[in-house]
Short mmCIF file of C-alpha atoms in Angstrom, two decimals:
data_model
loop_
_atom_site.label_atom_id
_atom_site.label_comp_id
_atom_site.label_asym_id
_atom_site.label_seq_id
_atom_site.Cartn_x
_atom_site.Cartn_y
_atom_site.Cartn_z
CA MET A 1 -191.48 72.94 157.46
CA ALA A 2 -192.75 76.24 157.52
CA LEU A 3 -190.72 78.64 155.77
CA TYR A 4 -190.21 81.21 159.10
CA SER A 5 -189.94 80.04 163.08
CA GLU A 6 -192.94 80.29 165.64
CA LYS A 7 -190.93 83.18 166.53
CA VAL A 8 -190.76 85.01 163.62
CA MET A 9 -194.36 84.42 163.11
CA ASP A 10 -195.14 85.92 166.52
CA HIS A 11 -192.77 89.36 166.06
CA PHE A 12 -194.20 89.94 162.82
CA ARG A 13 -198.09 89.51 164.00
CA ASN A 14 -197.49 91.07 167.26
CA PRO A 15 -194.38 93.44 166.57
CA ARG A 16 -193.10 94.85 169.37
CA ASN A 17 -192.17 99.01 170.00
CA VAL A 18 -193.90 99.56 166.85
CA GLY A 19 -194.02 103.01 166.18
CA VAL A 20 -192.84 106.45 166.63
CA ILE A 21 -191.10 108.37 169.03
CA GLU A 22 -192.02 111.79 167.83
CA ASP A 23 -188.50 113.81 170.36
CA ALA A 24 -186.40 110.78 169.69
CA ASP A 25 -182.39 111.36 170.40
CA GLY A 26 -181.22 109.72 167.47
CA VAL A 27 -183.28 108.47 164.33
CA GLY A 28 -181.92 105.74 161.77
CA GLU A 29 -182.77 104.62 158.07
CA VAL A 30 -181.51 101.76 156.02
CA GLY A 31 -182.62 99.95 153.25
CA ASN A 32 -184.52 101.15 149.93
CA ALA A 33 -187.77 100.79 148.45
CA LYS A 34 -186.55 99.50 145.53
CA CYS A 35 -185.33 96.58 147.03
CA GLY A 36 -188.22 96.12 149.27
CA ASP A 37 -186.72 96.58 153.00
CA ILE A 38 -186.71 100.01 154.58
CA MET A 39 -186.22 99.85 158.27
CA LYS A 40 -186.47 103.11 160.66
CA MET A 41 -185.67 102.74 163.86
CA TYR A 42 -185.94 105.66 166.51
CA LEU A 43 -184.65 105.87 169.87
CA LYS A 44 -184.83 107.87 172.86
CA ILE A 45 -181.94 107.68 175.27
CA ASP A 46 -181.00 108.83 178.81
CA ASP A 47 -177.89 108.84 180.67
CA ASP A 48 -176.42 106.87 177.96
CA ILE A 49 -179.49 103.96 178.47
CA ILE A 50 -181.65 103.31 176.05
CA THR A 51 -184.98 104.11 177.74
CA ASP A 52 -187.37 103.58 174.44
CA VAL A 53 -187.13 101.96 171.13
CA LYS A 54 -190.02 102.32 168.00
CA PHE A 55 -189.77 100.83 164.60
CA GLU A 56 -191.05 101.28 161.83
CA THR A 57 -190.84 98.72 158.62
CA PHE A 58 -191.57 98.27 154.98
CA GLY A 59 -191.41 94.75 154.33
CA CYS A 60 -191.63 91.49 154.13
CA GLY A 61 -192.66 89.34 157.34
CA SER A 62 -188.98 88.32 158.58
CA ALA A 63 -187.92 92.50 158.28
CA ILE A 64 -190.78 92.96 160.37
CA ALA A 65 -189.89 89.83 162.95
CA SER A 66 -186.39 91.47 162.60
CA SER A 67 -187.13 95.17 163.15
CA SER A 68 -189.75 93.55 166.51
CA MET A 69 -186.45 91.65 167.70
CA ALA A 70 -183.69 94.08 167.45
CA THR A 71 -186.02 96.43 169.43
CA GLU A 72 -186.08 94.28 172.07
CA LEU A 73 -182.66 93.34 172.79
CA ILE A 74 -181.57 96.50 172.72
CA LYS A 75 -184.34 98.63 175.04
CA GLY A 76 -183.55 99.16 178.57
CA LYS A 77 -179.78 98.37 177.50
CA PRO A 78 -176.60 101.25 177.55
CA VAL A 79 -175.87 102.34 174.13
CA ASP A 80 -171.98 100.62 174.28
CA GLU A 81 -173.89 97.19 174.22
CA ALA A 82 -176.28 98.44 172.16
CA LEU A 83 -173.35 99.28 169.63
CA GLN A 84 -172.35 95.23 169.99
CA LEU A 85 -175.51 93.84 168.52
CA THR A 86 -174.75 91.89 165.45
CA ASN A 87 -177.02 90.59 162.44
CA LYS A 88 -176.60 86.98 164.48
CA ALA A 89 -178.02 87.49 167.30
CA VAL A 90 -180.88 89.12 165.90
CA ALA A 91 -181.72 86.10 163.56
CA GLU A 92 -180.33 83.78 166.78
CA ALA A 93 -182.99 85.56 168.93
CA LEU A 94 -185.79 84.59 166.31
CA ASP A 95 -185.26 81.15 166.32
CA GLY A 96 -183.00 81.45 163.15
CA LEU A 97 -183.80 82.76 159.90
CA PRO A 98 -184.08 81.38 155.77
CA ASP A 99 -181.08 82.23 154.66
CA TYR A 100 -181.91 84.13 151.97
CA LYS A 101 -183.92 86.14 154.30
CA MET A 102 -180.52 86.97 156.33
CA HIS A 103 -179.79 90.49 154.90
CA CYS A 104 -183.02 91.80 157.13
CA SER A 105 -181.26 91.16 160.53
CA VAL A 106 -178.14 93.27 158.76
CA LEU A 107 -180.56 95.64 158.15
CA ALA A 108 -181.85 95.72 161.19
CA GLU A 109 -178.25 96.30 162.93
CA GLU A 110 -177.72 98.49 160.55
CA ALA A 111 -181.05 100.33 161.11
CA ILE A 112 -179.86 100.45 164.73
CA LYS A 113 -176.23 101.67 164.03
CA ASN A 114 -177.01 104.21 162.04
CA ALA A 115 -179.64 105.44 165.05
CA LEU A 116 -176.70 105.20 166.97
CA ASP A 117 -174.77 107.34 165.00
CA ASP A 118 -177.40 109.86 164.21
CA TYR A 119 -177.43 109.92 168.29
CA HIS A 120 -174.42 111.04 168.53
CA SER A 121 -173.29 113.30 165.52
CA LYS A 122 -176.67 115.20 168.01
CA GLN A 123 -174.12 114.80 171.35
CA ALA A 124 -171.21 115.96 169.46
CA SER A 125 -173.69 118.81 167.91
CA LYS A 126 -174.66 119.66 171.20
CA LYS A 127 -170.93 120.16 172.75
CA GLU A 128 -169.67 122.12 169.92
CA MET B 1 -202.97 96.67 167.01
CA PRO B 2 -202.60 93.50 165.38
CA VAL B 3 -205.25 92.56 163.65
CA THR B 4 -207.04 90.23 163.55
CA LYS B 5 -205.65 86.33 163.39
CA LEU B 6 -208.06 84.16 162.23
CA LYS B 7 -211.38 84.64 160.06
CA GLU B 8 -214.49 83.17 162.00
CA THR B 9 -214.78 80.11 160.00
CA THR B 10 -211.72 77.90 159.98
CA ALA B 11 -212.41 77.77 155.87
CA LEU B 12 -210.00 78.17 153.74
CA ILE B 13 -210.34 80.99 150.88
CA TYR B 14 -208.64 79.94 147.82
CA ALA B 15 -207.39 82.38 145.52
CA ASP B 16 -204.39 81.02 144.48
CA ASN B 17 -205.30 78.51 141.43
CA ALA B 18 -203.11 80.50 138.64
CA ALA B 19 -200.32 79.00 141.55
CA THR B 20 -202.40 75.13 140.95
CA THR B 21 -205.81 73.86 140.99
CA LYS B 22 -206.72 71.38 143.36
CA ILE B 23 -207.02 67.74 141.95
CA SER B 24 -211.00 67.52 141.09
CA GLU B 25 -212.65 64.23 142.65
CA GLU B 26 -213.41 62.87 138.50
CA ALA B 27 -209.67 63.03 138.06
CA LEU B 28 -208.61 61.77 141.13
CA ASN B 29 -210.71 58.79 140.75
CA THR B 30 -209.97 58.04 137.73
CA TYR B 31 -206.05 58.40 138.90
CA ILE B 32 -206.86 55.88 141.25
CA LYS B 33 -209.06 53.61 139.53
CA ILE B 34 -206.53 53.61 136.48
CA SER B 35 -203.41 53.21 139.27
CA LYS B 36 -204.93 50.37 140.17
CA GLU B 37 -206.84 48.12 137.66
CA GLU B 38 -204.66 49.69 134.34
CA PHE B 39 -201.26 49.19 135.68
CA GLY B 40 -199.84 47.43 132.30
CA ASN B 41 -196.54 49.08 130.64
CA PRO B 42 -198.36 50.02 127.23
CA SER B 43 -195.14 49.46 125.59
CA SER B 44 -196.36 45.38 126.58
CA LEU B 45 -197.46 42.87 123.98
CA TYR B 46 -199.92 41.63 126.33
CA THR B 47 -203.40 41.98 127.43
CA VAL B 48 -202.69 44.14 130.82
CA GLY B 49 -200.27 46.40 128.84
CA GLN B 50 -202.28 46.60 125.89
CA THR B 51 -205.31 47.79 127.70
CA ALA B 52 -203.09 50.29 129.09
CA LYS B 53 -202.30 51.83 125.68
CA GLU B 54 -205.89 51.87 125.09
CA VAL B 55 -206.71 53.81 128.07
CA LEU B 56 -203.23 56.49 127.15
CA GLU B 57 -204.66 56.69 123.46
CA GLN B 58 -207.89 57.67 124.25
CA ALA B 59 -206.50 60.10 126.60
CA ARG B 60 -204.76 61.33 123.43
CA GLU B 61 -207.83 61.61 121.77
CA ASP B 62 -209.64 63.25 124.31
CA VAL B 63 -207.18 66.28 124.44
CA ALA B 64 -206.82 66.68 120.69
CA GLU B 65 -210.59 67.09 120.28
CA ILE B 66 -210.56 69.67 122.71
CA ILE B 67 -208.17 71.82 120.99
CA ASN B 68 -209.50 70.81 117.45
CA ALA B 69 -206.38 68.97 116.98
CA GLU B 70 -205.76 65.48 115.76
CA PRO B 71 -204.46 62.76 118.81
CA ARG B 72 -200.86 62.02 116.97
CA GLU B 73 -200.05 65.51 117.59
CA ILE B 74 -200.37 65.24 121.07
CA ILE B 75 -197.45 64.34 122.44
CA PHE B 76 -197.63 64.14 127.00
CA THR B 77 -194.67 66.01 129.29
CA SER B 78 -194.20 66.55 132.88
CA GLY B 79 -196.05 69.52 132.76
CA GLY B 80 -195.51 72.99 130.81
CA SER B 81 -192.12 73.32 131.27
CA GLU B 82 -190.99 70.70 129.76
CA ALA B 83 -193.31 71.76 127.09
CA ASP B 84 -192.33 74.89 126.45
CA ASN B 85 -188.43 73.89 126.54
CA GLN B 86 -189.45 71.41 124.02
CA ALA B 87 -191.55 73.53 121.66
CA ILE B 88 -188.76 76.38 121.22
CA ILE B 89 -185.38 74.08 121.24
CA SER B 90 -187.12 72.02 118.56
CA ALA B 91 -187.97 75.47 116.59
CA ALA B 92 -184.39 76.71 117.01
CA LYS B 93 -182.95 73.32 115.49
CA ILE B 94 -185.42 73.70 112.84
CA GLY B 95 -183.99 77.28 112.35
CA GLU B 96 -180.97 76.77 112.83
CA LYS B 97 -180.45 73.89 110.08
CA ASN B 98 -182.11 76.42 107.72
CA GLY B 99 -180.08 79.19 108.42
CA LYS B 100 -181.92 81.11 110.54
CA LYS B 101 -181.56 82.25 114.02
CA HIS B 102 -183.77 84.73 115.20
CA ILE B 103 -186.17 84.43 118.01
CA VAL B 104 -189.84 86.78 118.86
CA SER B 105 -191.16 86.69 121.85
CA THR B 106 -192.29 88.68 124.85
CA ALA B 107 -190.85 90.64 127.69
CA PHE B 108 -193.16 88.64 129.87
CA GLU B 109 -193.32 84.98 129.04
CA HIS B 110 -193.34 82.80 131.93
CA HIS B 111 -189.15 81.29 133.03
CA ALA B 112 -189.74 78.27 130.98
CA VAL B 113 -189.96 80.19 127.93
CA LEU B 114 -187.53 82.93 129.29
CA HIS B 115 -184.69 81.13 130.29
CA THR B 116 -184.94 78.69 127.19
CA LEU B 117 -184.30 81.63 125.22
CA LYS B 118 -181.64 82.69 127.32
CA LYS B 119 -180.11 79.91 126.67
CA LEU B 120 -180.44 79.75 123.20
CA GLU B 121 -178.90 83.51 123.42
CA SER B 122 -175.87 82.27 124.47
CA GLU B 123 -175.61 79.33 121.70
CA GLY B 124 -175.64 82.15 119.02
CA PHE B 125 -179.78 82.82 118.57
CA GLU B 126 -180.95 86.78 118.39
CA VAL B 127 -184.21 86.83 120.47
CA THR B 128 -186.53 90.20 120.65
CA LEU B 129 -188.46 90.41 123.64
CA LEU B 130 -191.53 92.85 122.61
CA ASP B 131 -192.57 95.22 125.00
CA VAL B 132 -196.16 94.53 126.60
CA HIS B 133 -197.27 97.63 127.12
CA GLU B 134 -198.87 99.70 130.14
CA ASN B 135 -202.18 96.79 129.26
CA GLY B 136 -200.06 93.99 129.55
CA ILE B 137 -201.12 93.23 125.53
CA VAL B 138 -198.26 92.44 122.56
CA SER B 139 -199.63 94.66 119.51
CA PRO B 140 -199.75 92.20 116.15
CA GLU B 141 -198.11 95.04 114.29
CA GLU B 142 -194.91 95.38 116.31
CA VAL B 143 -195.11 91.20 116.13
CA GLU B 144 -195.47 91.58 112.59
CA LYS B 145 -192.71 94.15 112.11
CA ALA B 146 -190.63 92.40 114.77
CA ILE B 147 -190.06 89.12 111.94
CA GLY B 148 -187.50 88.95 109.25
CA ASN B 149 -185.90 86.84 106.82
CA ASN B 150 -184.16 84.73 109.61
CA THR B 151 -186.87 84.80 112.11
CA CYS B 152 -187.31 81.06 113.22
CA LEU B 153 -189.89 81.09 115.76
CA VAL B 154 -192.79 83.53 117.25
CA THR B 155 -193.51 82.87 121.11
CA ILE B 156 -196.32 84.37 122.71
CA MET B 157 -197.85 83.45 125.99
CA PHE B 158 -201.87 83.05 125.84
CA ALA B 159 -202.66 84.52 128.48
CA ASN B 160 -199.96 86.10 131.24
CA ASN B 161 -199.54 84.06 134.34
CA GLU B 162 -199.46 86.72 136.38
CA ILE B 163 -201.84 89.02 135.72
CA GLY B 164 -204.30 87.25 133.33
CA THR B 165 -204.20 89.34 130.09
CA ILE B 166 -205.31 87.59 127.07
CA GLN B 167 -203.08 88.49 124.23
CA PRO B 168 -204.37 88.42 120.40
CA ILE B 169 -203.18 85.10 119.84
CA LYS B 170 -205.43 84.26 116.26
CA GLN B 171 -204.02 87.83 115.08
CA ILE B 172 -200.38 86.65 116.15
CA GLY B 173 -201.46 83.22 114.35
CA ALA B 174 -202.38 84.42 110.99
CA ILE B 175 -199.39 86.60 110.73
CA CYS B 176 -197.02 84.26 111.66
CA ARG B 177 -198.90 82.14 109.10
CA GLU B 178 -198.31 84.72 106.59
CA HIS B 179 -195.02 84.66 107.26
CA ASN B 180 -194.17 81.36 106.46
CA VAL B 181 -192.84 81.35 110.79
CA LEU B 182 -193.74 78.81 113.66
CA PHE B 183 -195.85 80.44 115.84
CA HIS B 184 -195.41 78.54 119.97
CA THR B 185 -197.83 79.68 122.46
CA ASP B 186 -197.75 79.18 126.08
CA ALA B 187 -201.45 77.57 126.94
CA VAL B 188 -200.75 76.77 130.48
CA GLN B 189 -202.70 79.48 131.96
CA ALA B 190 -205.57 79.70 129.58
CA ILE B 191 -206.85 76.15 128.40
CA GLY B 192 -209.63 75.21 130.44
CA HIS B 193 -210.63 78.32 130.76
CA LEU B 194 -211.36 80.06 127.30
CA PRO B 195 -212.20 77.71 124.36
CA ILE B 196 -208.92 77.13 122.42
CA ASP B 197 -208.75 75.96 118.86
CA VAL B 198 -205.67 75.62 117.41
CA LYS B 199 -206.50 75.45 113.57
CA GLU B 200 -209.11 78.28 113.49
CA TYR B 201 -206.12 80.29 115.73
CA ASN B 202 -203.07 78.94 113.57
CA ILE B 203 -201.02 78.16 116.24
CA ASP B 204 -198.25 75.09 115.68
CA MET B 205 -197.19 74.50 118.80
CA MET B 206 -199.19 74.30 122.28
CA SER B 207 -198.38 73.82 125.52
CA ALA B 208 -200.23 73.01 128.83
CA SER B 209 -200.48 71.44 132.09
CA GLY B 210 -202.33 69.42 133.64
CA HIS B 211 -202.68 70.92 137.93
CA LYS B 212 -203.92 74.06 136.18
CA PHE B 213 -207.44 72.65 135.60
CA HIS B 214 -207.82 70.60 137.88
CA GLY B 215 -205.96 67.56 136.43
CA PRO B 216 -202.61 65.78 138.93
CA LYS B 217 -198.67 67.51 138.94
CA GLY B 218 -196.47 66.63 136.83
CA THR B 219 -198.62 66.04 133.96
CA GLY B 220 -199.23 68.05 130.96
CA PHE B 221 -198.81 67.90 126.39
CA LEU B 222 -197.40 69.67 123.89
CA TYR B 223 -199.54 70.52 120.75
CA VAL B 224 -197.47 69.53 117.30
CA LYS B 225 -198.79 70.60 113.83
CA LYS B 226 -198.12 67.55 111.59
CA GLY B 227 -195.02 67.93 109.79
CA ILE B 228 -193.44 69.83 112.11
CA LYS B 229 -189.73 68.13 112.84
CA ILE B 230 -190.02 68.16 116.75
CA ALA B 231 -186.24 67.73 119.01
CA ASN B 232 -186.00 65.14 122.00
CA LEU B 233 -185.50 66.12 125.23
CA ILE B 234 -185.57 62.80 127.03
CA GLU B 235 -183.78 60.35 124.84
CA GLY B 236 -184.89 56.56 125.54
CA GLY B 237 -187.46 54.70 124.34
CA ALA B 238 -189.51 55.07 121.56
CA GLN B 239 -192.93 55.95 123.57
CA GLU B 240 -194.68 59.38 122.20
CA LYS B 241 -193.73 58.44 118.68
CA GLY B 242 -189.76 58.10 119.81
CA LYS B 243 -190.57 62.16 120.85
CA ARG B 244 -190.69 61.39 124.24
CA ALA B 245 -188.90 58.54 126.09
CA GLY B 246 -190.50 57.08 129.33
CA THR B 247 -192.88 54.95 130.73
CA GLU B 248 -196.18 57.04 130.21
CA ASN B 249 -197.71 57.75 133.11
CA VAL B 250 -200.91 56.53 132.12
CA PRO B 251 -203.23 57.29 135.00
CA GLY B 252 -201.47 61.10 135.05
CA ILE B 253 -203.04 61.16 131.57
CA ALA B 254 -206.12 60.00 131.49
CA ALA B 255 -206.88 61.94 134.87
CA MET B 256 -205.29 64.98 133.04
CA ALA B 257 -207.61 64.34 129.98
CA VAL B 258 -210.86 63.65 131.96
CA ALA B 259 -209.87 67.02 134.31
CA LEU B 260 -209.66 68.99 130.67
CA LYS B 261 -212.79 67.41 129.28
CA ALA B 262 -214.81 69.05 132.47
CA ALA B 263 -212.47 72.27 132.90
CA ASN B 264 -213.44 72.59 128.83
CA GLY B 265 -216.65 71.79 129.62
CA GLY B 266 -217.15 74.28 132.04
CA ILE B 267 -216.62 77.61 130.55
CA LYS B 268 -219.87 78.48 129.15
CA GLU B 269 -220.91 77.56 132.53
CA HIS B 270 -218.44 79.26 134.60
CA THR B 271 -217.58 82.44 132.97
CA ASP B 272 -220.27 84.69 133.27
CA SER B 273 -220.89 84.44 136.80
CA LEU B 274 -216.92 84.30 137.06
CA LYS B 275 -216.17 87.57 135.57
CA ALA B 276 -218.80 89.26 137.52
CA LYS B 277 -216.25 87.80 140.66
CA ARG B 278 -213.88 89.01 139.61
CA ASP B 279 -214.94 92.46 138.72
CA ARG B 280 -216.83 92.87 142.23
CA LEU B 281 -212.94 92.16 142.98
CA ILE B 282 -211.49 94.81 141.33
CA GLU B 283 -214.26 97.78 142.19
CA GLY B 284 -213.64 96.92 145.86
CA LEU B 285 -210.04 96.68 145.99
CA TYR B 286 -210.06 100.13 144.03
CA GLU B 287 -211.17 101.32 147.09
CA ILE B 288 -207.70 100.93 148.64
CA PRO B 289 -206.07 104.33 148.34
CA HIS B 290 -202.89 104.71 145.88
CA SER B 291 -203.75 101.26 144.53
CA ILE B 292 -203.40 100.15 140.43
CA LEU B 293 -205.18 97.01 138.73
CA ASN B 294 -202.52 95.47 136.51
CA GLY B 295 -203.41 94.26 133.60
CA ASP B 296 -206.05 95.30 130.92
CA ALA B 297 -209.43 95.15 132.89
CA GLU B 298 -210.91 93.65 130.24
CA ARG B 299 -209.10 91.39 128.11
CA ARG B 300 -208.15 89.41 131.16
CA LEU B 301 -208.34 85.81 132.74
CA PRO B 302 -212.09 84.96 133.83
CA GLY B 303 -210.46 84.71 137.44
CA ASN B 304 -207.84 86.93 137.66
CA VAL B 305 -206.92 89.84 139.83
CA ASN B 306 -203.98 91.46 140.19
CA PHE B 307 -203.03 94.72 141.82
CA CYS B 308 -200.70 96.95 142.95
CA PHE B 309 -200.67 98.84 147.25
CA GLU B 310 -198.03 101.68 147.19
CA GLY B 311 -196.54 102.03 150.93
CA ILE B 312 -196.37 98.14 151.43
CA GLU B 313 -194.46 94.79 150.62
CA GLY B 314 -196.54 91.77 149.64
CA GLU B 315 -194.92 89.10 151.53
CA SER B 316 -195.98 90.84 154.70
CA LEU B 317 -199.49 90.94 152.60
CA LEU B 318 -199.99 87.44 151.79
CA LEU B 319 -198.86 86.21 155.32
CA LEU B 320 -201.71 88.42 157.04
CA LEU B 321 -204.11 87.10 154.28
CA ASP B 322 -203.24 83.29 154.64
CA ASP B 323 -203.37 84.51 158.77
CA LYS B 324 -207.83 85.17 157.68
CA GLY B 325 -207.47 82.21 155.45
CA VAL B 326 -206.99 83.60 152.03
CA ALA B 327 -204.14 81.94 149.93
CA ALA B 328 -202.96 83.81 147.16
CA SER B 329 -199.80 85.22 145.79
CA SER B 330 -197.23 88.29 144.96
CA GLY B 331 -194.82 89.08 142.95
CA SER B 332 -192.89 90.83 145.78
CA ALA B 333 -189.27 89.66 145.70
CA CYS B 334 -189.64 88.64 149.26
CA THR B 335 -191.61 86.05 147.41
CA SER B 336 -189.61 84.80 145.23
CA GLY B 337 -186.12 85.04 147.39
CA SER B 338 -184.71 87.18 144.58
CA LEU B 339 -184.00 90.62 144.83
CA ASP B 340 -186.27 91.49 141.80
CA PRO B 341 -190.04 91.74 141.80
CA SER B 342 -191.79 89.68 139.45
CA HIS B 343 -190.54 90.84 135.93
CA VAL B 344 -193.78 90.42 134.28
CA LEU B 345 -194.50 93.94 137.07
CA LEU B 346 -191.71 95.39 135.78
CA ALA B 347 -192.34 94.76 131.82
CA ILE B 348 -195.13 96.77 132.15
CA GLY B 349 -193.86 99.68 133.84
CA ARG B 350 -194.66 99.57 137.24
CA VAL B 351 -191.76 100.52 139.36
CA HIS B 352 -189.29 98.60 141.94
CA ASP B 353 -191.31 100.56 144.84
CA VAL B 354 -194.80 99.47 143.64
CA ALA B 355 -194.35 96.29 142.24
CA HIS B 356 -192.95 94.77 145.49
CA GLY B 357 -196.37 95.54 146.84
CA SER B 358 -198.34 93.28 144.48
CA LEU B 359 -201.26 91.10 145.27
CA ARG B 360 -202.84 88.19 142.51
CA LEU B 361 -205.92 86.53 143.61
CA SER B 362 -206.84 84.39 141.23
CA ILE B 363 -210.58 82.54 141.74
CA GLU B 364 -212.70 80.38 140.53
CA ASP B 365 -216.52 80.05 140.16
CA ASP B 366 -216.24 78.04 143.55
CA ILE B 367 -215.48 81.03 145.55
CA THR B 368 -218.85 82.33 147.02
CA ASP B 369 -220.12 86.11 146.75
CA GLU B 370 -219.31 86.20 150.53
CA ASP B 371 -216.06 85.01 149.97
CA VAL B 372 -215.52 88.22 147.79
CA GLU B 373 -216.57 90.21 150.14
CA TYR B 374 -215.02 88.79 152.89
CA ILE B 375 -211.69 89.33 150.48
CA ILE B 376 -212.19 92.45 149.67
CA ARG B 377 -212.67 93.07 153.38
CA SER B 378 -209.07 91.12 154.33
CA VAL B 379 -207.34 92.99 152.20
CA LYS B 380 -208.60 96.81 153.23
CA GLU B 381 -207.16 95.57 156.29
CA VAL B 382 -204.51 94.22 156.10
CA VAL B 383 -203.02 97.00 153.26
CA GLU B 384 -204.16 99.79 156.46
CA TYR B 385 -203.00 98.29 158.95
CA LEU B 386 -199.26 97.80 157.18
CA ARG B 387 -198.95 101.24 155.63
CA GLY B 388 -199.73 102.05 159.72
CA PHE B 389 -196.08 101.33 160.91
CA SER B 390 -194.69 101.30 156.34
CA PRO B 391 -192.06 104.13 156.35
CA VAL B 392 -192.55 104.11 152.82
CA TRP B 393 -196.06 105.00 153.82
CA ARG B 394 -195.66 108.04 156.06
CA ASP B 395 -193.32 109.34 153.91
CA LEU B 396 -196.07 109.42 151.04
CA ALA B 397 -198.35 110.49 153.91
CA SER B 398 -196.66 113.24 155.40
CA GLY B 399 -195.94 114.58 151.60
CA LYS B 400 -191.98 114.39 151.98
CA LYS B 401 -192.10 111.84 148.44
CA GLN B 402 -194.84 112.25 146.05
CA PHE B 403 -196.66 109.27 145.15
CA ILE B 404 -196.57 107.16 142.24
CA LEU B 405 -199.98 105.84 142.20
#
């Protein structure tokens, strides 16, 4: 059996939603270069719906695939729903990850939560 | 956006010979022939046992001759790790008997050495791990300084498995002899690639592994200078003069000896052209901005290239190179299943951020000049592609963070 599922390799080779949103409504960055994984998520949100999402990742194959899959899972979804996204859901959507790579899916979940937190705090400061 | 997936030809460029080599036709044929014709147990008295014994002893003679040792100084093992374990544990036992419980080694040894030393530390031994400096070479003066009255062993690898740097073994051997301390060297990466003379180099014990020079996996040997009392790791029958129990892997050993003869015989013929290919790879990869060669440029194995590229991670690099038909390796944490990148790269002073983006190419002379250019092109493409969506690279390129390389 190969290290990664076909789905992981597909998202690694052809990552969806790669890039940057310059005027993003929420940006989240997690991980650090010391550990070898950094994910950055950019969200565009209109009426509490995630209308666009982009990512940049420094990391291994499963980190890139997890980021890509996570963006697919939240694109077009309401913010509340995106907040419910778990790392398990990301890993399952990829047809599983090796045990020692599960932390990549955790990073993807955290990156999204981080970006949504950023969005919420920006919203809050706008209201003030 | 994704990089082109497959190279035009489906041929594999195998550039990971430090991990393992393909068994040679000659070794494979020997393995099959001996398995069929000399299937007897060398410990048996009847003819088919005794002819197997002859094959075994011929292999011992052949291996001994190549390193300028005597046949009785060769113990066949299952590979390099077993040989390392047995050598170090034996020296520790001898030391303990004489009240000497200090061992000198280096920070970038193979784990077969480092983990054995760790175990000995937990049993009360003191271990000094010498600095290997940024060029990946141990200083003989520092070896000498580290040796004390209670030192029972110096164990330093012949050439490093990741960055290929060749250690001043002859000088270290002379120092150990002068101070009357046992000297072991893990020569797994060197033998078959560099000429080795255990007498000239004052080596007391030396480990070797068959599959690193086109022999079969699961074979290896330990050279032990006569007079040194070796401890057993495996108890049982009287094989290998009672020092390594278990029915001998006769076909494997015979095949290993054939492979070693061929590898050693080819050193002169291949080294110059291999070095030229290596140096072209180094030159080509240096065209990638913010990259660095790991280990001394000159004093390294003729087929070893090891680079760090800032802003990318090694596993992604390897997977995409694999898609292009290039098999290589990396010292990235993600390729090992641990959180830390290669201890070798950390030992030469590479910081974590940079060490994650490493690439090792270990080539042999069978690759063509076109292959070399193809590898350079492929690595350039993949590094550029990965940097294109690396948040680390973005911060570096925009000046938000300082480049390390």
